[in-house]
């Protein structure tokens, strides 16, 4: 599983001492070729962490030979020194791995914003990680990028003779424009950078970009897809893209399932929208409504809060034509009282909200979480 | 104080039995003239409660002789029956008060969405309220419109020989496009409907519209301003508008101070913005960031979350020119680490965040609250 499920990759996860508790905090993923094609998608937050600014430049070349990832510090809002630290990280990896330039090394960081990384620990950690590289190191790499994640997250898919594997971290600051997360996907399929880019953008648009746990967009979101070509097989673009989407969807669901303090995973499906954009706008508005999120936590099928959220959007709809189902019970019909709300069974973790805009034929699914006292507790003490 | 501080008004607040616990739930405010000019501002939520749809029509005439307000039910998302119920409420008030038509009676409701009002209790309640009308009834009216409010909210201002008084209710679903609230303002100044409208729109734009307790916009927000002209004094428009703004600002601050579950009032001032719209957009984005709201609750001066919120906006700024102060300590300078965060004292209820965009000369203030476990508890059990 993880990033070493595909041939041509080695990985490691070690404790460099960035985290004061001694937990693993540094991961290294190396593409051993023969191909080193890559694509990346990054946060749309305009305040971007140093490693995002660096890796965006690296990806412009369409080749990545290795990725260094650290938890324990986001290296965001750290000024020129932060950018120099990322550069030094890439230089160190290039030196240790030999035969590569820093310009082919992507860097990703996660953790608290506004703190400089302890480079005296991080740089020796890269040597330690390089020494631990293994074709079975994918799990350890996935463990080393955890922050408040309670479990590490991996997924795999593929076709005849080729594989797409991946790992992800993310538990808070999960919102569109990419959830707060680091994701590395690998494949041994023989695909060029353009093919990777098309598959990755298509996949993230309907998976990670439609996860909205808490409405907060990160400064560090990074999703990378690296191809080694080691299988020697060049699948059809469509088949390959579908495998990438499957892995992204699997990881996105794991992110929601492990979101900080959450007790419910909320699947919001907006149907019969005039446009897909309308469906996404309405879905996000519902996903971000704190009062609704509290109601779901209380297992209260409070459809009035769904309607009040829909009403704040610019989507095409008539208020008296809206229908809303919660766990398949149509509690709101024609913008007014529908079936008996007592019929809604909300005991299980997954809650399904269907919002019918009665305005067209387009649809979209957004995944969200409930809002809980545990979320408040976890995030009111995060940096102290 | 309240709506009877101005001459020419009588009011009452009684228990009609709409609330099952027997608390006051029906208020009546009557303009005894000689003038009956009025202006209103309503929620911009596209899903509007029946009383909002009704009162918007009433206000088009520029005259309001009375306002019926009920708590215990929002009469929102209640279909044609809900609208008929509002109409019947106005008809009943017109009948009981005599000499007025239903078309001059504004109606406002607050409480749970999606429940029909118990008209068998509400209509007799109007008779009871009419019998209790008094020139000293303003406090009782303010008490009768409370929902989860812990205190009733009134304010007064004015000039030489004339007065502006007001009452407000609102504790949750507090967000722009008008906070979830009902507000009735009265004045004995001799001002026509156009003058009232100008003063009210100007005042709400920078007071109620800049309160964002929990990002959730109501279906029922209503702010009415009624003028009796009973003082016989016609103040300058500017002086009158300033008094209206003072009362609105006072009530808006009371709303934030009594927001559900909140332990902090957060004053977010965005300075040096390119435009006022930019300042408001950035202020709202900060106000709605759940992670920051949790951090403030934990008395954690987590400026990284302020920057990540600013980064999601379209406002003009350069990330490396941003400065942020929390309680006057500039913890972020030039988009990076500033003064020592340990210097920030956050023990008091009011927390001041200053975001300097370094992009112009415009500014705006948004008021918000922290996110607490109490908010979750209160709102996960509201309708059950």
mmCIF file of N, CA and C in Angstrom, chain A residues 44-47 76-79 112-115 172-173 214 216-219 260 289-291 293-295 297-300 302-305 307-317 319 322 335-337 341 371-373 375-377 379-384, chain B residues 44-47 76-79 112-115 172-173 214 216-219 260 289-291 293-295 297-300 302-305 307-319 322 335-337 341 371-373 375-377 379-384:
data_model
loop_
_atom_site.group_PDB
_atom_site.id
_atom_site.type_symbol
_atom_site.label_atom_id
_atom_site.label_comp_id
_atom_site.label_asym_id
_atom_site.label_seq_id
_atom_site.Cartn_x
_atom_site.Cartn_y
_atom_site.Cartn_z
ATOM 1 N N UNK A 44 -5.032 26.986 -2.853
ATOM 2 C CA UNK A 44 -5.347 28.256 -3.507
ATOM 3 C C UNK A 44 -5.358 29.396 -2.497
ATOM 4 N N UNK A 45 -4.986 29.092 -1.250
ATOM 5 C CA UNK A 45 -4.810 30.158 -0.264
ATOM 6 C C UNK A 45 -3.698 31.083 -0.769
ATOM 7 N N UNK A 46 -3.942 32.405 -0.702
ATOM 8 C CA UNK A 46 -2.933 33.334 -1.213
ATOM 9 C C UNK A 46 -1.770 33.498 -0.242
ATOM 10 N N UNK A 47 -1.978 33.111 0.999
ATOM 11 C CA UNK A 47 -0.860 33.054 1.945
ATOM 12 C C UNK A 47 -0.333 31.624 1.876
ATOM 13 N N UNK A 76 5.118 28.067 7.402
ATOM 14 C CA UNK A 76 4.253 29.063 6.747
ATOM 15 C C UNK A 76 4.356 30.369 7.516
ATOM 16 N N UNK A 77 4.327 31.492 6.810
ATOM 17 C CA UNK A 77 4.444 32.817 7.437
ATOM 18 C C UNK A 77 5.754 32.902 8.211
ATOM 19 N N UNK A 78 6.801 32.469 7.558
ATOM 20 C CA UNK A 78 8.122 32.442 8.189
ATOM 21 C C UNK A 78 9.124 33.312 7.438
ATOM 22 N N UNK A 79 8.625 34.088 6.434
ATOM 23 C CA UNK A 79 9.476 35.069 5.783
ATOM 24 C C UNK A 79 10.606 34.467 4.961
ATOM 25 N N UNK A 112 2.244 23.676 12.860
ATOM 26 C CA UNK A 112 1.860 25.023 13.280
ATOM 27 C C UNK A 112 2.407 26.082 12.327
ATOM 28 N N UNK A 113 1.587 27.099 12.053
ATOM 29 C CA UNK A 113 1.986 28.231 11.216
ATOM 30 C C UNK A 113 2.815 29.205 12.059
ATOM 31 N N UNK A 114 3.812 29.846 11.423
ATOM 32 C CA UNK A 114 4.496 30.955 12.075
ATOM 33 C C UNK A 114 5.655 30.568 12.973
ATOM 34 N N UNK A 115 6.165 29.359 12.766
ATOM 35 C CA UNK A 115 7.303 28.891 13.563
ATOM 36 C C UNK A 115 8.381 28.407 12.583
ATOM 37 N N UNK A 172 -7.399 18.603 10.345
ATOM 38 C CA UNK A 172 -8.014 19.889 10.645
ATOM 39 C C UNK A 172 -7.695 20.863 9.539
ATOM 40 N N UNK A 173 -8.270 22.072 9.617
ATOM 41 C CA UNK A 173 -8.118 23.076 8.569
ATOM 42 C C UNK A 173 -8.426 22.431 7.223
ATOM 43 N N UNK A 214 -14.150 21.855 7.980
ATOM 44 C CA UNK A 214 -14.341 22.980 8.898
ATOM 45 C C UNK A 214 -14.219 24.342 8.241
ATOM 46 N N UNK A 216 -11.970 25.872 6.804
ATOM 47 C CA UNK A 216 -10.712 26.598 6.944
ATOM 48 C C UNK A 216 -9.687 26.095 5.929
ATOM 49 N N UNK A 217 -9.213 26.998 5.076
ATOM 50 C CA UNK A 217 -8.284 26.609 4.025
ATOM 51 C C UNK A 217 -6.844 26.796 4.477
ATOM 52 N N UNK A 218 -6.055 25.785 4.251
ATOM 53 C CA UNK A 218 -4.678 25.765 4.723
ATOM 54 C C UNK A 218 -3.740 26.585 3.853
ATOM 55 N N UNK A 219 -2.584 26.877 4.421
ATOM 56 C CA UNK A 219 -1.498 27.524 3.686
ATOM 57 C C UNK A 219 -0.558 26.510 3.061
ATOM 58 N N UNK A 260 -10.744 16.207 13.024
ATOM 59 C CA UNK A 260 -10.599 16.549 14.447
ATOM 60 C C UNK A 260 -11.936 16.659 15.168
ATOM 61 N N UNK A 289 -22.239 25.559 7.506
ATOM 62 C CA UNK A 289 -23.195 26.183 8.420
ATOM 63 C C UNK A 289 -23.027 25.610 9.832
ATOM 64 N N UNK A 290 -22.444 26.416 10.700
ATOM 65 C CA UNK A 290 -22.133 25.923 12.047
ATOM 66 C C UNK A 290 -23.364 25.439 12.799
ATOM 67 N N UNK A 291 -24.482 26.137 12.629
ATOM 68 C CA UNK A 291 -25.687 25.728 13.356
ATOM 69 C C UNK A 291 -26.156 24.356 12.877
ATOM 70 N N UNK A 293 -24.227 22.072 11.552
ATOM 71 C CA UNK A 293 -23.219 21.112 11.997
ATOM 72 C C UNK A 293 -23.440 20.723 13.466
ATOM 73 N N UNK A 294 -23.864 21.692 14.267
ATOM 74 C CA UNK A 294 -24.199 21.389 15.664
ATOM 75 C C UNK A 294 -25.445 20.500 15.735
ATOM 76 N N UNK A 295 -26.435 20.818 14.910
ATOM 77 C CA UNK A 295 -27.675 20.032 14.925
ATOM 78 C C UNK A 295 -27.389 18.575 14.551
ATOM 79 N N UNK A 297 -24.645 17.025 14.951
ATOM 80 C CA UNK A 297 -23.971 16.438 16.112
ATOM 81 C C UNK A 297 -25.003 15.976 17.140
ATOM 82 N N UNK A 298 -26.059 16.775 17.312
ATOM 83 C CA UNK A 298 -27.105 16.425 18.268
ATOM 84 C C UNK A 298 -28.137 15.465 17.701
ATOM 85 N N UNK A 299 -27.856 14.918 16.495
ATOM 86 C CA UNK A 299 -28.768 13.971 15.835
ATOM 87 C C UNK A 299 -30.161 14.573 15.675
ATOM 88 N N UNK A 300 -30.163 15.855 15.339
ATOM 89 C CA UNK A 300 -31.391 16.626 15.162
ATOM 90 C C UNK A 300 -31.548 16.923 13.665
ATOM 91 N N UNK A 302 -32.539 18.981 11.591
ATOM 92 C CA UNK A 302 -32.994 20.370 11.560
ATOM 93 C C UNK A 302 -32.902 20.934 10.138
ATOM 94 N N UNK A 303 -33.871 20.586 9.287
ATOM 95 C CA UNK A 303 -33.817 20.969 7.867
ATOM 96 C C UNK A 303 -33.969 22.472 7.669
ATOM 97 N N UNK A 304 -34.524 23.180 8.636
ATOM 98 C CA UNK A 304 -34.641 24.639 8.513
ATOM 99 C C UNK A 304 -33.270 25.283 8.357
ATOM 100 N N UNK A 305 -32.274 24.704 9.038
ATOM 101 C CA UNK A 305 -30.920 25.247 8.922
ATOM 102 C C UNK A 305 -30.320 24.943 7.546
ATOM 103 N N UNK A 307 -32.163 24.933 4.768
ATOM 104 C CA UNK A 307 -32.771 25.951 3.902
ATOM 105 C C UNK A 307 -32.166 27.333 4.124
ATOM 106 N N UNK A 308 -31.895 27.663 5.381
ATOM 107 C CA UNK A 308 -31.321 28.991 5.620
ATOM 108 C C UNK A 308 -29.918 29.087 5.016
ATOM 109 N N UNK A 309 -29.210 27.950 4.938
ATOM 110 C CA UNK A 309 -27.886 27.941 4.296
ATOM 111 C C UNK A 309 -28.024 28.064 2.779
ATOM 112 N N UNK A 310 -28.967 27.353 2.194
ATOM 113 C CA UNK A 310 -29.182 27.444 0.748
ATOM 114 C C UNK A 310 -29.537 28.885 0.374
ATOM 115 N N UNK A 311 -30.308 29.528 1.245
ATOM 116 C CA UNK A 311 -30.792 30.881 0.964
ATOM 117 C C UNK A 311 -29.710 31.935 0.905
ATOM 118 N N UNK A 312 -28.521 31.623 1.395
ATOM 119 C CA UNK A 312 -27.431 32.603 1.351
ATOM 120 C C UNK A 312 -26.637 32.528 0.054
ATOM 121 N N UNK A 313 -26.966 31.574 -0.826
ATOM 122 C CA UNK A 313 -26.190 31.398 -2.058
ATOM 123 C C UNK A 313 -26.799 32.167 -3.219
ATOM 124 N N UNK A 314 -26.035 32.202 -4.316
ATOM 125 C CA UNK A 314 -26.515 32.852 -5.536
ATOM 126 C C UNK A 314 -27.039 31.823 -6.539
ATOM 127 N N UNK A 315 -27.129 30.580 -6.133
ATOM 128 C CA UNK A 315 -27.556 29.518 -7.048
ATOM 129 C C UNK A 315 -28.982 29.754 -7.537
ATOM 130 N N UNK A 316 -29.293 29.167 -8.698
ATOM 131 C CA UNK A 316 -30.653 29.285 -9.231
ATOM 132 C C UNK A 316 -31.583 28.347 -8.463
ATOM 133 N N UNK A 317 -32.635 28.882 -7.882
ATOM 134 C CA UNK A 317 -33.676 28.072 -7.238
ATOM 135 C C UNK A 317 -34.830 28.972 -6.836
ATOM 136 N N UNK A 319 -37.409 29.423 -3.655
ATOM 137 C CA UNK A 319 -37.532 28.948 -2.269
ATOM 138 C C UNK A 319 -38.678 27.949 -2.069
ATOM 139 N N UNK A 322 -37.877 24.060 -3.104
ATOM 140 C CA UNK A 322 -36.763 23.300 -2.521
ATOM 141 C C UNK A 322 -37.270 22.061 -1.773
ATOM 142 N N UNK A 335 -40.247 23.653 -0.086
ATOM 143 C CA UNK A 335 -39.816 24.751 0.786
ATOM 144 C C UNK A 335 -40.521 24.786 2.119
ATOM 145 N N UNK A 336 -41.291 23.745 2.431
ATOM 146 C CA UNK A 336 -42.067 23.745 3.663
ATOM 147 C C UNK A 336 -42.006 22.349 4.310
ATOM 148 N N UNK A 337 -42.784 22.168 5.326
ATOM 149 C CA UNK A 337 -42.763 20.931 6.097
ATOM 150 C C UNK A 337 -43.096 19.721 5.214
ATOM 151 N N UNK A 341 -40.256 14.406 10.744
ATOM 152 C CA UNK A 341 -38.826 14.385 11.068
ATOM 153 C C UNK A 341 -38.481 13.269 12.049
ATOM 154 N N UNK A 371 -19.993 19.632 14.016
ATOM 155 C CA UNK A 371 -19.228 20.521 14.895
ATOM 156 C C UNK A 371 -19.464 20.067 16.325
ATOM 157 N N UNK A 372 -18.378 19.795 17.024
ATOM 158 C CA UNK A 372 -18.491 19.157 18.333
ATOM 159 C C UNK A 372 -17.694 19.911 19.397
ATOM 160 N N UNK A 373 -18.008 19.635 20.634
ATOM 161 C CA UNK A 373 -17.222 20.201 21.730
ATOM 162 C C UNK A 373 -15.778 19.709 21.651
ATOM 163 N N UNK A 375 -14.065 19.190 18.930
ATOM 164 C CA UNK A 375 -13.383 20.039 17.947
ATOM 165 C C UNK A 375 -12.921 21.332 18.613
ATOM 166 N N UNK A 376 -13.813 21.917 19.409
ATOM 167 C CA UNK A 376 -13.466 23.158 20.108
ATOM 168 C C UNK A 376 -12.297 22.921 21.062
ATOM 169 N N UNK A 377 -12.379 21.861 21.825
ATOM 170 C CA UNK A 377 -11.310 21.585 22.792
ATOM 171 C C UNK A 377 -9.979 21.380 22.088
ATOM 172 N N UNK A 379 -8.958 22.397 19.204
ATOM 173 C CA UNK A 379 -8.438 23.553 18.483
ATOM 174 C C UNK A 379 -8.304 24.807 19.326
ATOM 175 N N UNK A 380 -8.713 24.748 20.572
ATOM 176 C CA UNK A 380 -8.490 25.905 21.433
ATOM 177 C C UNK A 380 -7.194 25.739 22.211
ATOM 178 N N UNK A 381 -6.553 24.599 22.046
ATOM 179 C CA UNK A 381 -5.310 24.352 22.785
ATOM 180 C C UNK A 381 -4.208 23.859 21.863
ATOM 181 N N UNK A 382 -4.392 24.003 20.535
ATOM 182 C CA UNK A 382 -3.486 23.374 19.571
ATOM 183 C C UNK A 382 -2.059 23.874 19.669
ATOM 184 N N UNK A 383 -1.901 25.211 19.783
ATOM 185 C CA UNK A 383 -0.536 25.725 19.715
ATOM 186 C C UNK A 383 0.056 25.969 21.087
ATOM 187 N N UNK A 384 -0.733 25.730 22.133
ATOM 188 C CA UNK A 384 -0.185 26.005 23.466
ATOM 189 C C UNK A 384 0.205 24.712 24.153
ATOM 190 N N UNK B 44 -31.151 39.444 3.853
ATOM 191 C CA UNK B 44 -30.872 39.215 2.439
ATOM 192 C C UNK B 44 -30.844 37.723 2.128
ATOM 193 N N UNK B 45 -31.191 36.896 3.112
ATOM 194 C CA UNK B 45 -31.354 35.471 2.837
ATOM 195 C C UNK B 45 -32.485 35.321 1.824
ATOM 196 N N UNK B 46 -32.267 34.479 0.805
ATOM 197 C CA UNK B 46 -33.292 34.322 -0.235
ATOM 198 C C UNK B 46 -34.431 33.430 0.239
ATOM 199 N N UNK B 47 -34.175 32.662 1.290
ATOM 200 C CA UNK B 47 -35.266 31.924 1.921
ATOM 201 C C UNK B 47 -35.795 32.817 3.040
ATOM 202 N N UNK B 76 -41.043 30.423 9.310
ATOM 203 C CA UNK B 76 -40.207 30.370 8.101
ATOM 204 C C UNK B 76 -40.320 28.973 7.518
ATOM 205 N N UNK B 77 -40.296 28.867 6.186
ATOM 206 C CA UNK B 77 -40.410 27.571 5.505
ATOM 207 C C UNK B 77 -41.710 26.887 5.930
ATOM 208 N N UNK B 78 -42.778 27.653 5.913
ATOM 209 C CA UNK B 78 -44.084 27.140 6.332
ATOM 210 C C UNK B 78 -45.109 27.220 5.206
ATOM 211 N N UNK B 79 -44.649 27.564 3.982
ATOM 212 C CA UNK B 79 -45.520 27.500 2.814
ATOM 213 C C UNK B 79 -46.670 28.492 2.842
ATOM 214 N N UNK B 112 -37.978 28.671 16.006
ATOM 215 C CA UNK B 112 -37.610 27.534 15.174
ATOM 216 C C UNK B 112 -38.192 27.671 13.768
ATOM 217 N N UNK B 113 -37.388 27.302 12.775
ATOM 218 C CA UNK B 113 -37.826 27.297 11.377
ATOM 219 C C UNK B 113 -38.641 26.030 11.112
ATOM 220 N N UNK B 114 -39.644 26.157 10.237
ATOM 221 C CA UNK B 114 -40.325 24.960 9.745
ATOM 222 C C UNK B 114 -41.452 24.455 10.625
ATOM 223 N N UNK B 115 -41.976 25.320 11.483
ATOM 224 C CA UNK B 115 -43.088 24.946 12.362
ATOM 225 C C UNK B 115 -44.184 25.999 12.196
ATOM 226 N N UNK B 172 -28.363 33.872 18.386
ATOM 227 C CA UNK B 172 -27.747 32.877 17.514
ATOM 228 C C UNK B 172 -28.095 33.180 16.086
ATOM 229 N N UNK B 173 -27.537 32.421 15.153
ATOM 230 C CA UNK B 173 -27.731 32.664 13.724
ATOM 231 C C UNK B 173 -27.450 34.128 13.435
ATOM 232 N N UNK B 214 -21.715 33.945 14.197
ATOM 233 C CA UNK B 214 -21.506 32.538 13.830
ATOM 234 C C UNK B 214 -21.668 32.241 12.347
ATOM 235 N N UNK B 216 -23.968 32.455 10.334
ATOM 236 C CA UNK B 216 -25.228 31.888 9.857
ATOM 237 C C UNK B 216 -26.280 32.992 9.689
ATOM 238 N N UNK B 217 -26.782 33.129 8.458
ATOM 239 C CA UNK B 217 -27.725 34.193 8.163
ATOM 240 C C UNK B 217 -29.157 33.691 8.307
ATOM 241 N N UNK B 218 -29.940 34.453 9.010
ATOM 242 C CA UNK B 218 -31.307 34.065 9.336
ATOM 243 C C UNK B 218 -32.273 34.265 8.182
ATOM 244 N N UNK B 219 -33.425 33.627 8.305
ATOM 245 C CA UNK B 219 -34.534 33.817 7.368
ATOM 246 C C UNK B 219 -35.477 34.911 7.840
ATOM 247 N N UNK B 260 -24.911 33.200 21.792
ATOM 248 C CA UNK B 260 -25.023 31.856 22.376
ATOM 249 C C UNK B 260 -23.664 31.225 22.677
ATOM 250 N N UNK B 289 -13.663 32.210 10.707
ATOM 251 C CA UNK B 289 -12.697 31.120 10.729
ATOM 252 C C UNK B 289 -12.831 30.326 12.032
ATOM 253 N N UNK B 290 -13.389 29.141 11.918
ATOM 254 C CA UNK B 290 -13.663 28.346 13.118
ATOM 255 C C UNK B 290 -12.406 28.039 13.921
ATOM 256 N N UNK B 291 -11.306 27.776 13.232
ATOM 257 C CA UNK B 291 -10.079 27.451 13.962
ATOM 258 C C UNK B 291 -9.604 28.652 14.772
ATOM 259 N N UNK B 293 -11.531 31.067 15.868
ATOM 260 C CA UNK B 293 -12.519 31.276 16.928
ATOM 261 C C UNK B 293 -12.257 30.320 18.100
ATOM 262 N N UNK B 294 -11.822 29.102 17.791
ATOM 263 C CA UNK B 294 -11.449 28.163 18.858
ATOM 264 C C UNK B 294 -10.193 28.650 19.583
ATOM 265 N N UNK B 295 -9.224 29.125 18.819
ATOM 266 C CA UNK B 295 -7.972 29.599 19.425
ATOM 267 C C UNK B 295 -8.247 30.755 20.380
ATOM 268 N N UNK B 297 -10.963 31.337 21.928
ATOM 269 C CA UNK B 297 -11.598 30.742 23.114
ATOM 270 C C UNK B 297 -10.540 30.202 24.072
ATOM 271 N N UNK B 298 -9.502 29.606 23.511
ATOM 272 C CA UNK B 298 -8.416 29.052 24.326
ATOM 273 C C UNK B 298 -7.382 30.093 24.724
ATOM 274 N N UNK B 299 -7.685 31.371 24.462
ATOM 275 C CA UNK B 299 -6.775 32.481 24.798
ATOM 276 C C UNK B 299 -5.395 32.266 24.188
ATOM 277 N N UNK B 300 -5.418 31.777 22.951
ATOM 278 C CA UNK B 300 -4.206 31.470 22.198
ATOM 279 C C UNK B 300 -4.086 32.497 21.072
ATOM 280 N N UNK B 302 -3.185 32.976 18.153
ATOM 281 C CA UNK B 302 -2.737 32.178 17.007
ATOM 282 C C UNK B 302 -2.865 32.975 15.713
ATOM 283 N N UNK B 303 -1.921 33.862 15.467
ATOM 284 C CA UNK B 303 -2.010 34.773 14.320
ATOM 285 C C UNK B 303 -1.891 34.042 12.989
ATOM 286 N N UNK B 304 -1.319 32.851 12.979
ATOM 287 C CA UNK B 304 -1.232 32.079 11.731
ATOM 288 C C UNK B 304 -2.617 31.813 11.160
ATOM 289 N N UNK B 305 -3.580 31.609 12.049
ATOM 290 C CA UNK B 305 -4.943 31.369 11.576
ATOM 291 C C UNK B 305 -5.581 32.645 11.024
ATOM 292 N N UNK B 307 -3.793 34.898 9.331
ATOM 293 C CA UNK B 307 -3.219 34.996 7.985
ATOM 294 C C UNK B 307 -3.841 33.992 7.025
ATOM 295 N N UNK B 308 -4.093 32.785 7.498
ATOM 296 C CA UNK B 308 -4.679 31.793 6.583
ATOM 297 C C UNK B 308 -6.098 32.209 6.203
ATOM 298 N N UNK B 309 -6.791 32.929 7.082
ATOM 299 C CA UNK B 309 -8.130 33.434 6.740
ATOM 300 C C UNK B 309 -8.037 34.587 5.740
ATOM 301 N N UNK B 310 -7.086 35.486 5.951
ATOM 302 C CA UNK B 310 -6.911 36.597 5.004
ATOM 303 C C UNK B 310 -6.588 36.048 3.619
ATOM 304 N N UNK B 311 -5.806 34.977 3.602
ATOM 305 C CA UNK B 311 -5.345 34.398 2.331
ATOM 306 C C UNK B 311 -6.443 33.803 1.472
ATOM 307 N N UNK B 312 -7.620 33.589 2.056
ATOM 308 C CA UNK B 312 -8.726 33.027 1.261
ATOM 309 C C UNK B 312 -9.551 34.105 0.572
ATOM 310 N N UNK B 313 -9.217 35.375 0.803
ATOM 311 C CA UNK B 313 -10.025 36.464 0.235
ATOM 312 C C UNK B 313 -9.454 36.952 -1.098
ATOM 313 N N UNK B 314 -10.243 37.792 -1.757
ATOM 314 C CA UNK B 314 -9.811 38.391 -3.021
ATOM 315 C C UNK B 314 -9.307 39.820 -2.803
ATOM 316 N N UNK B 315 -9.182 40.236 -1.556
ATOM 317 C CA UNK B 315 -8.767 41.609 -1.260
ATOM 318 C C UNK B 315 -7.352 41.878 -1.781
ATOM 319 N N UNK B 316 -7.060 43.157 -2.010
ATOM 320 C CA UNK B 316 -5.719 43.544 -2.451
ATOM 321 C C UNK B 316 -4.750 43.491 -1.271
ATOM 322 N N UNK B 317 -3.694 42.702 -1.375
ATOM 323 C CA UNK B 317 -2.617 42.685 -0.376
ATOM 324 C C UNK B 317 -1.473 41.826 -0.891
ATOM 325 N N UNK B 318 -0.297 42.055 -0.328
ATOM 326 C CA UNK B 318 0.847 41.180 -0.580
ATOM 327 C C UNK B 318 1.082 40.375 0.689
ATOM 328 N N UNK B 319 1.183 39.042 0.576
ATOM 329 C CA UNK B 319 1.343 38.219 1.784
ATOM 330 C C UNK B 319 2.497 38.662 2.674
ATOM 331 N N UNK B 322 1.732 41.803 5.214
ATOM 332 C CA UNK B 322 0.645 41.768 6.198
ATOM 333 C C UNK B 322 1.174 41.914 7.625
ATOM 334 N N UNK B 335 4.197 39.623 7.281
ATOM 335 C CA UNK B 335 3.763 38.266 6.933
ATOM 336 C C UNK B 335 4.496 37.180 7.670
ATOM 337 N N UNK B 336 5.283 37.565 8.674
ATOM 338 C CA UNK B 336 6.098 36.583 9.391
ATOM 339 C C UNK B 336 6.073 36.904 10.892
ATOM 340 N N UNK B 337 6.889 36.197 11.617
ATOM 341 C CA UNK B 337 6.900 36.318 13.071
ATOM 342 C C UNK B 337 7.226 37.750 13.513
ATOM 343 N N UNK B 341 4.591 36.392 21.136
ATOM 344 C CA UNK B 341 3.169 36.147 21.375
ATOM 345 C C UNK B 341 2.846 36.015 22.862
ATOM 346 N N UNK B 371 -15.680 30.480 19.402
ATOM 347 C CA UNK B 371 -16.432 29.231 19.226
ATOM 348 C C UNK B 371 -16.147 28.353 20.441
ATOM 349 N N UNK B 372 -17.220 27.947 21.100
ATOM 350 C CA UNK B 372 -17.055 27.280 22.387
ATOM 351 C C UNK B 372 -17.842 25.969 22.429
ATOM 352 N N UNK B 373 -17.488 25.148 23.379
ATOM 353 C CA UNK B 373 -18.254 23.922 23.603
ATOM 354 C C UNK B 373 -19.690 24.261 23.992
ATOM 355 N N UNK B 375 -21.474 26.722 22.832
ATOM 356 C CA UNK B 375 -22.197 26.998 21.581
ATOM 357 C C UNK B 375 -22.647 25.681 20.955
ATOM 358 N N UNK B 376 -21.748 24.709 20.945
ATOM 359 C CA UNK B 376 -22.095 23.403 20.373
ATOM 360 C C UNK B 376 -23.234 22.771 21.163
ATOM 361 N N UNK B 377 -23.114 22.797 22.457
ATOM 362 C CA UNK B 377 -24.153 22.174 23.290
ATOM 363 C C UNK B 377 -25.506 22.846 23.062
ATOM 364 N N UNK B 379 -26.603 24.534 20.562
ATOM 365 C CA UNK B 379 -27.159 24.414 19.219
ATOM 366 C C UNK B 379 -27.291 22.989 18.718
ATOM 367 N N UNK B 380 -26.840 22.034 19.492
ATOM 368 C CA UNK B 380 -27.056 20.646 19.082
ATOM 369 C C UNK B 380 -28.344 20.119 19.705
ATOM 370 N N UNK B 381 -28.972 20.915 20.524
ATOM 371 C CA UNK B 381 -30.198 20.464 21.186
ATOM 372 C C UNK B 381 -31.313 21.479 21.068
ATOM 373 N N UNK B 382 -31.167 22.458 20.153
ATOM 374 C CA UNK B 382 -32.083 23.591 20.111
ATOM 375 C C UNK B 382 -33.515 23.188 19.788
ATOM 376 N N UNK B 383 -33.688 22.296 18.798
ATOM 377 C CA UNK B 383 -35.068 22.009 18.369
ATOM 378 C C UNK B 383 -35.630 20.761 19.012
ATOM 379 N N UNK B 384 -34.817 20.091 19.791
ATOM 380 C CA UNK B 384 -35.322 18.843 20.382
ATOM 381 C C UNK B 384 -35.696 19.052 21.845
#
